[in-house]
Coordinates of C-alpha atoms in Angstrom, one line a residue:
M251 CA 0.0 0.0 0.0
S252 CA 1.4 3.4 -1.0
L253 CA 2.2 6.2 1.5
P254 CA -0.5 8.6 0.0
V255 CA -3.1 5.9 0.4
I256 CA -2.0 5.2 4.0
S257 CA -2.1 8.9 4.8
L258 CA -5.6 9.3 3.4
I259 CA -6.8 6.3 5.4
A260 CA -5.3 8.0 8.5
L261 CA -7.4 11.1 7.8
A262 CA -10.5 9.0 7.3
I263 CA -9.9 7.2 10.5
A264 CA -9.5 10.5 12.4
I265 CA -12.7 12.0 10.9
I266 CA -14.7 8.8 11.6
I267 CA -13.5 8.5 15.2
S268 CA -14.2 12.2 15.8
C269 CA -17.8 11.6 14.6
V270 CA -18.5 8.6 16.8
S271 CA -16.6 9.4 19.9
T272 CA -15.6 12.4 22.1
L273 CA -11.9 11.9 21.5
N274 CA -10.2 15.1 20.4
I275 CA -9.3 14.7 16.8
G276 CA -6.4 17.1 17.2
A277 CA -4.6 14.8 19.6
L278 CA -5.4 11.8 17.4
A279 CA -4.1 13.7 14.3
L280 CA -0.8 14.4 16.0
G281 CA -0.4 10.8 16.9
L282 CA -1.3 9.6 13.4
S283 CA 1.2 12.2 11.9
L284 CA 4.0 10.6 13.9
I285 CA 3.0 7.0 13.0
V286 CA 2.4 7.6 9.3
G287 CA 4.9 10.4 8.6
H288 CA 7.8 9.2 10.7
Y289 CA 7.5 5.5 11.3
I290 CA 6.0 4.5 8.0
G291 CA 7.0 7.4 5.7
G292 CA 10.5 8.0 7.1
M293 CA 10.0 11.8 7.7
S294 CA 11.9 13.4 10.5
V295 CA 10.0 14.6 13.5
A296 CA 11.3 18.0 12.9
D297 CA 9.8 18.0 9.3
I298 CA 6.5 16.9 10.7
L299 CA 6.5 19.7 13.4
K300 CA 7.2 22.3 10.7
G301 CA 3.5 21.9 9.8
Y302 CA 2.5 23.1 13.3
P303 CA 0.7 26.5 12.8
T304 CA 2.4 28.6 15.5
S305 CA 1.0 31.9 14.3
L306 CA -2.5 30.4 14.2
L307 CA -2.1 29.2 17.8
I308 CA -1.2 32.7 18.9
M309 CA -4.1 34.2 17.1
L310 CA -6.6 31.7 18.5
A311 CA -5.3 31.8 22.0
G312 CA -5.2 35.6 22.1
T313 CA -8.7 36.2 20.7
T314 CA -10.3 33.5 22.8
F315 CA -8.6 34.8 26.0
L316 CA -10.0 38.2 25.4
F317 CA -13.5 37.0 24.8
A318 CA -13.3 34.5 27.6
I319 CA -12.8 37.5 29.9
A320 CA -15.9 39.1 28.4
Q321 CA -17.8 35.8 28.8
V322 CA -16.8 35.1 32.4
N323 CA -17.5 38.6 33.8
G324 CA -20.9 38.7 32.2
T325 CA -20.2 41.4 29.6
L326 CA -21.4 39.4 26.5
T327 CA -24.5 38.2 28.3
K328 CA -25.5 41.7 29.2
V329 CA -24.9 43.0 25.7
T330 CA -27.1 40.2 24.3
K331 CA -30.0 41.0 26.6
H332 CA -29.8 44.7 25.9
V333 CA -30.1 44.1 22.1
M334 CA -32.9 41.5 22.6
K335 CA -35.1 44.2 24.0
L336 CA -35.2 45.7 20.5
A337 CA -38.0 43.3 19.6
K338 CA -40.2 45.2 22.1
G339 CA -42.6 42.2 22.4
R340 CA -43.4 41.9 18.6
V341 CA -43.5 38.1 18.4
G342 CA -42.9 37.9 14.6
M343 CA -39.8 40.0 15.0
I344 CA -38.1 38.0 17.7
P345 CA -36.5 35.3 15.6
I346 CA -35.3 38.0 13.1
V347 CA -33.8 40.2 15.9
L348 CA -32.2 37.1 17.4
F349 CA -30.6 36.3 14.1
F350 CA -28.9 39.7 13.9
I351 CA -28.0 39.7 17.5
A352 CA -26.2 36.4 17.0
T353 CA -24.5 37.8 13.9
I354 CA -23.2 40.9 15.6
V355 CA -22.0 39.1 18.8
S356 CA -20.3 36.4 16.8
S357 CA -18.7 38.9 14.4
I358 CA -17.1 41.1 17.0
G359 CA -15.0 38.2 18.2
A360 CA -17.1 35.8 20.2
G361 CA -17.5 33.3 17.4
G362 CA -20.2 30.8 16.7
T363 CA -19.9 28.4 19.5
T364 CA -19.4 31.0 22.3
T365 CA -22.4 33.0 20.9
A366 CA -24.6 29.9 20.8
A367 CA -23.6 29.1 24.4
L368 CA -24.4 32.6 25.6
M369 CA -27.8 32.8 23.9
A370 CA -29.2 29.3 24.0
P371 CA -30.4 29.3 27.6
T372 CA -32.3 32.6 27.3
V373 CA -33.5 31.8 23.7
M374 CA -35.0 28.4 24.5
V375 CA -36.8 29.7 27.6
L376 CA -38.1 32.7 25.6
A377 CA -39.4 30.3 22.9
G378 CA -41.6 28.6 25.4
E379 CA -42.8 31.9 27.0
M380 CA -43.7 33.4 23.6
R381 CA -45.0 30.1 22.1
I382 CA -42.5 30.1 19.3
S383 CA -41.2 26.9 17.7
R384 CA -37.9 26.0 19.4
L385 CA -36.7 24.5 16.1
L386 CA -37.2 27.9 14.5
M387 CA -35.5 29.8 17.3
A388 CA -32.5 27.4 17.4
V389 CA -32.0 27.4 13.6
M390 CA -32.3 31.2 13.3
V391 CA -29.8 31.8 16.1
I392 CA -27.3 29.2 14.8
N393 CA -27.5 30.7 11.3
G394 CA -26.9 34.1 12.9
T395 CA -23.9 32.9 14.8
N396 CA -22.5 31.3 11.6
A397 CA -23.2 34.5 9.6
G398 CA -20.5 36.1 11.8
T399 CA -18.2 33.2 12.3
M400 CA -15.9 34.1 9.4
S401 CA -15.2 37.6 10.7
P402 CA -11.4 38.3 10.4
I403 CA -11.1 38.5 14.2
V404 CA -13.1 35.3 14.9
P405 CA -11.3 31.9 15.1
G406 CA -13.1 30.5 12.0
G407 CA -12.1 33.6 9.9
I408 CA -8.6 33.4 11.3
I409 CA -8.2 29.7 10.4
A410 CA -9.6 30.1 6.9
A411 CA -7.5 33.3 6.2
G412 CA -4.3 31.4 7.3
I413 CA -5.0 28.5 4.9
V414 CA -6.2 30.6 1.9
G415 CA -3.4 33.1 2.3
K416 CA -0.9 30.5 1.1
M417 CA -2.8 30.1 -2.2
G418 CA -1.7 33.3 -3.8
V419 CA -5.2 34.7 -4.2
G420 CA -4.7 37.8 -2.0
D421 CA -6.5 38.7 1.2
L422 CA -10.0 37.2 1.0
S423 CA -10.8 37.5 4.7
I424 CA -13.5 40.3 4.3
S425 CA -15.1 38.9 1.2
M426 CA -15.3 35.3 2.6
W427 CA -16.9 36.7 5.7
L428 CA -19.5 38.7 3.7
N429 CA -20.2 35.7 1.4
T430 CA -20.7 33.4 4.4
T431 CA -23.0 36.0 5.9
L432 CA -25.0 36.1 2.6
I433 CA -25.5 32.3 2.5
H434 CA -26.6 32.2 6.1
F435 CA -28.9 35.1 5.7
A436 CA -30.5 33.1 2.8
A437 CA -30.7 30.0 5.0
G438 CA -32.2 32.1 7.8
L439 CA -34.9 33.3 5.4
I440 CA -35.7 29.7 4.3
A441 CA -35.9 28.7 8.0
Y442 CA -38.2 31.6 8.9
F443 CA -40.7 30.7 6.2
L444 CA -40.6 26.9 6.5
C445 CA -40.5 26.7 10.3
G446 CA -43.5 29.0 11.0
G447 CA -42.1 32.4 11.2
M448 CA -44.8 34.0 9.1
K449 CA -47.5 32.5 11.3
L450 CA -46.2 34.5 14.3
W451 CA -47.4 37.8 12.6
K452 CA -50.9 36.4 12.5
E453 CA -50.8 35.2 16.2
N454 CA -50.8 38.3 18.3
G455 CA -50.7 36.4 21.6
N456 CA -51.9 37.8 24.9
L457 CA -50.7 41.1 26.3
A458 CA -48.4 39.4 28.9
Q459 CA -46.5 37.6 26.1
Q460 CA -46.1 40.8 24.1
Q461 CA -44.8 42.7 27.1
L462 CA -42.4 40.0 28.3
L463 CA -39.4 41.3 26.3
A464 CA -40.3 44.9 26.5
S465 CA -40.4 44.7 30.3
M466 CA -37.2 42.7 30.7
T467 CA -35.0 44.3 33.4
I468 CA -31.3 44.3 32.9
E469 CA -28.8 45.6 35.5
P470 CA -26.5 48.4 34.3
F471 CA -22.9 47.6 33.2
N472 CA -20.6 47.6 36.2
R473 CA -17.0 48.9 36.2
D474 CA -15.4 45.6 35.1
Q475 CA -17.9 45.2 32.2
K476 CA -17.4 48.8 31.0
L477 CA -13.7 48.3 30.9
T478 CA -14.1 45.0 29.1
L479 CA -16.4 46.7 26.5
A480 CA -13.8 49.4 26.0
G481 CA -11.1 46.8 25.5
I482 CA -13.2 44.9 22.9
I483 CA -13.8 48.2 21.0
I484 CA -10.1 49.1 21.1
F485 CA -9.3 45.6 19.8
I486 CA -11.8 45.8 16.9
I487 CA -10.6 49.3 15.9
G488 CA -7.0 48.2 16.1
A489 CA -7.4 45.0 14.2
C490 CA -9.7 46.4 11.5
G491 CA -8.5 50.0 11.2
F492 CA -4.8 49.9 12.0
K493 CA -3.7 46.4 11.0
M494 CA -2.8 45.5 14.5
D495 CA -1.6 41.9 14.9
I496 CA -4.7 40.1 16.0
G497 CA -3.2 37.5 18.3
L498 CA -0.6 39.6 20.0
G499 CA -3.0 42.6 20.2
A500 CA -5.6 40.5 21.8
F501 CA -3.1 39.2 24.4
A502 CA -2.0 42.8 25.1
I503 CA -5.6 44.0 25.7
A504 CA -6.6 40.9 27.6
S505 CA -3.6 41.1 29.9
T506 CA -4.3 44.8 30.6
L507 CA -7.9 43.9 31.5
A508 CA -6.5 41.1 33.8
L509 CA -4.2 43.6 35.5
L510 CA -7.2 45.9 36.0
R511 CA -8.9 42.9 37.8
V512 CA -12.0 42.9 35.6
V513 CA -12.0 39.1 36.0
E514 CA -10.3 36.3 37.9
E515 CA -7.6 35.4 35.3
D516 CA -7.6 31.7 36.1
K517 CA -11.3 31.5 35.4
A518 CA -10.9 33.2 32.0
I519 CA -8.0 30.9 31.1
K520 CA -10.1 27.8 32.0
A521 CA -13.0 29.1 29.9
M522 CA -10.8 29.3 26.8
P523 CA -11.6 26.5 24.2
W524 CA -8.3 24.7 24.6
G525 CA -9.9 21.5 23.1
A526 CA -10.9 23.4 20.0
I527 CA -7.4 25.0 19.7
L528 CA -5.8 21.5 20.0
M529 CA -8.3 20.2 17.4
V530 CA -7.5 22.8 14.8
T531 CA -3.7 22.8 15.2
G532 CA -3.4 19.1 15.4
V533 CA -5.4 18.4 12.3
T534 CA -3.4 21.1 10.5
V535 CA -0.2 19.1 11.2
L536 CA -1.8 15.9 9.8
I537 CA -2.9 17.8 6.6
Q538 CA 0.5 19.3 6.1
M539 CA 2.1 15.9 6.5
M540 CA -0.4 14.5 4.0
S541 CA 0.4 17.2 1.5
K542 CA 4.1 16.4 1.7
V543 CA 3.6 12.6 1.0
G544 CA 0.9 13.0 -1.7
G545 CA -2.2 12.2 0.4
M546 CA -4.0 15.4 -0.4
D547 CA -3.3 15.1 -4.1
L548 CA -4.8 11.6 -4.0
F549 CA -7.9 12.9 -2.1
A550 CA -8.4 15.6 -4.7
S551 CA -8.0 13.0 -7.5
I552 CA -10.8 10.9 -6.0
M553 CA -13.1 13.9 -5.7
A554 CA -12.3 15.1 -9.2
K555 CA -13.4 11.7 -10.7
V556 CA -17.0 12.5 -9.6
S557 CA -16.9 16.2 -10.5
T558 CA -16.8 18.4 -13.5
P559 CA -15.8 22.0 -13.7
A560 CA -19.5 22.9 -13.5
T561 CA -20.3 20.6 -10.6
V562 CA -17.2 20.7 -8.4
N563 CA -18.7 23.4 -6.2
I564 CA -21.7 21.2 -5.5
V565 CA -19.7 18.1 -4.9
A566 CA -17.2 19.7 -2.6
G567 CA -19.8 21.8 -0.8
T568 CA -22.1 18.8 -0.2
L569 CA -19.3 16.6 1.1
S570 CA -17.9 19.3 3.4
G571 CA -21.5 19.9 4.7
V572 CA -22.1 16.2 5.4
V573 CA -18.8 15.8 7.2
S574 CA -19.4 18.9 9.2
A575 CA -22.8 17.7 10.4
Y576 CA -20.9 15.1 12.4
A577 CA -17.5 16.7 13.0
S578 CA -16.1 20.2 13.8
T579 CA -16.2 22.8 11.0
T580 CA -13.2 24.8 12.2
G581 CA -11.3 21.8 13.5
V582 CA -11.9 19.3 10.6
V583 CA -13.6 20.7 7.6
L584 CA -11.6 24.0 7.1
P585 CA -8.1 22.5 7.6
A586 CA -9.0 19.3 5.6
F587 CA -11.1 20.7 2.7
L588 CA -9.7 24.2 2.0
P589 CA -6.3 22.9 0.9
L590 CA -8.0 20.6 -1.6
A591 CA -9.5 23.5 -3.5
P592 CA -6.5 24.4 -5.8
L593 CA -6.0 20.7 -6.5
L594 CA -9.6 20.2 -7.4
I595 CA -9.5 23.1 -9.8
Q596 CA -6.4 21.7 -11.4
K597 CA -7.7 18.1 -11.7
T598 CA -11.2 18.9 -13.0
G599 CA -9.7 21.3 -15.6
A600 CA -11.7 24.2 -14.2
P601 CA -10.3 27.7 -14.9
P602 CA -8.3 29.4 -12.1
A603 CA -11.0 32.0 -11.7
D604 CA -13.2 29.2 -10.2
L605 CA -10.9 28.8 -7.2
I606 CA -12.5 31.7 -5.1
P607 CA -16.1 30.5 -5.7
L608 CA -15.0 27.0 -4.7
L609 CA -13.3 28.3 -1.5
N610 CA -16.5 30.2 -0.6
S611 CA -18.6 27.1 -1.2
I612 CA -16.5 24.9 1.1
V613 CA -16.5 27.4 3.9
S614 CA -20.2 28.3 3.7
C615 CA -21.4 24.7 3.3
G616 CA -19.2 23.6 6.3
F617 CA -20.9 26.0 8.6
I618 CA -24.5 25.9 7.3
V619 CA -25.1 22.5 8.8
D620 CA -24.1 23.5 12.3
S621 CA -27.7 23.1 13.6
S622 CA -27.0 19.4 13.7
P623 CA -27.4 18.1 17.3
L624 CA -24.2 16.1 16.7
S625 CA -22.4 19.4 16.1
T626 CA -21.5 21.7 19.0
S627 CA -24.0 24.6 18.4
G628 CA -26.9 22.2 17.7
A629 CA -26.0 20.2 20.8
I630 CA -26.0 23.4 22.9
F631 CA -29.5 24.3 21.9
L632 CA -30.8 20.7 22.4
A633 CA -29.3 20.6 25.9
N634 CA -31.0 23.9 26.8
A635 CA -34.5 22.8 25.7
P636 CA -36.7 22.4 28.8
A637 CA -37.1 18.9 30.3
E638 CA -40.8 18.8 29.4
D639 CA -40.0 19.2 25.7
N640 CA -39.9 16.2 23.4
K641 CA -36.1 16.2 22.9
V642 CA -36.1 13.2 20.7
K643 CA -38.3 15.1 18.2
L644 CA -36.2 18.2 18.5
F645 CA -33.0 16.1 17.9
R646 CA -34.5 14.5 14.8
N647 CA -35.7 17.8 13.4
L648 CA -32.4 19.5 14.0
L649 CA -30.6 16.6 12.3
V650 CA -32.9 16.5 9.3
W651 CA -32.6 20.3 8.9
A652 CA -28.8 20.1 9.0
L653 CA -28.5 17.3 6.5
S654 CA -31.0 19.0 4.1
M655 CA -28.9 22.1 4.4
A656 CA -25.8 20.2 3.2
V657 CA -27.6 19.8 -0.2
V658 CA -29.6 23.1 -0.2
G659 CA -26.5 25.0 0.9
S660 CA -24.3 23.6 -1.8
I661 CA -26.9 24.5 -4.4
L662 CA -27.2 28.1 -3.0
C663 CA -23.4 28.4 -3.1
W664 CA -23.2 27.1 -6.6
L665 CA -25.9 29.6 -7.7
F666 CA -24.4 32.6 -5.8
F667 CA -20.7 32.0 -6.2
Y668 CA -20.3 30.0 -9.4
I669 CA -23.3 31.2 -11.6
L670 CA -23.8 34.8 -10.3
R671 CA -20.1 35.2 -9.4
I672 CA -20.9 37.0 -6.2
G673 CA -17.6 37.8 -4.3
A674 CA -15.4 36.3 -7.1

């Protein structure tokens, strides 16, 4: 058996195990990199470790440290509640407002998973109080979180920008963020119409229901939260307006906030998603090793055999969506599928101009299925559904929605990015 085949089998094993167990795929990927690359392939350990994304580690650790501070001291929760009051009791507006709240909170640095964790408890209770479908509320908020998850200062956007930046296509961080937002806005519209959003305008509900949001009481921001908000604003302005290094800048601001005692530092460090950071960086090492031994080239050849220049967007998008429904988008799909894009363009004979539409399709389709209860965001909303709810039914509905979005999302991406050339 050739080394490229063995390396591809190693990737498949890692993905399958991550889908059926709680084992961190990053740790597994590092172990497989040693076995396949060093003991079977004869690569030196130093060569394997050259694939470790140190700069990505700094960016992820810095940004998640800053927003862990905002999460632990209650800043993000309070921001979310303040914006939720904008619905002012209009039932039909609530899912729409929640979508945009999730987009904003995710975009400013919290990211999809953190935003979902912040909003899910309140949203699922609110759904019951206002008699709104919990499926609708969960899907709308998850689409909102993912509409912001490719922001240049969010882990998803940082990871994708790091991978795509090596392809010689320029800085696509802003355009990929906007294109992902477009796809999830379209998915949100579909969810709103299919899951009963329009019916909410016909059902006025009783006065108590309408006044529930409008009368929501929220304590003012305290000293620590005001300082944290100021730090986040400085971070956003510095990163977006002055090209401040995202990772080191986040560490500088977060450390300053810690010195000002806005939070217990150890609690913020414990709240950081270390498992996700290990997941992303570990898989990146495996992918880099596969690239060196020909495994990624083989993977691209297999996908190219079932694709044409006109259908490669749909094939790659659907496959990334199906995998993402069971595995991590940022930890598995982005580092595994984005490097395939240039190879797929080459092997299908598609013109180089099709590379950017293909990259947008892989990213958007990877995130559009995150309502799956086997994915982190979907699982968070399922866990926060009240005990009296039929969780089996909600589980099934979330999974059906996610898998259907793998197909619908790939078609939307093909239409928007390949046919209409939006963002190309």
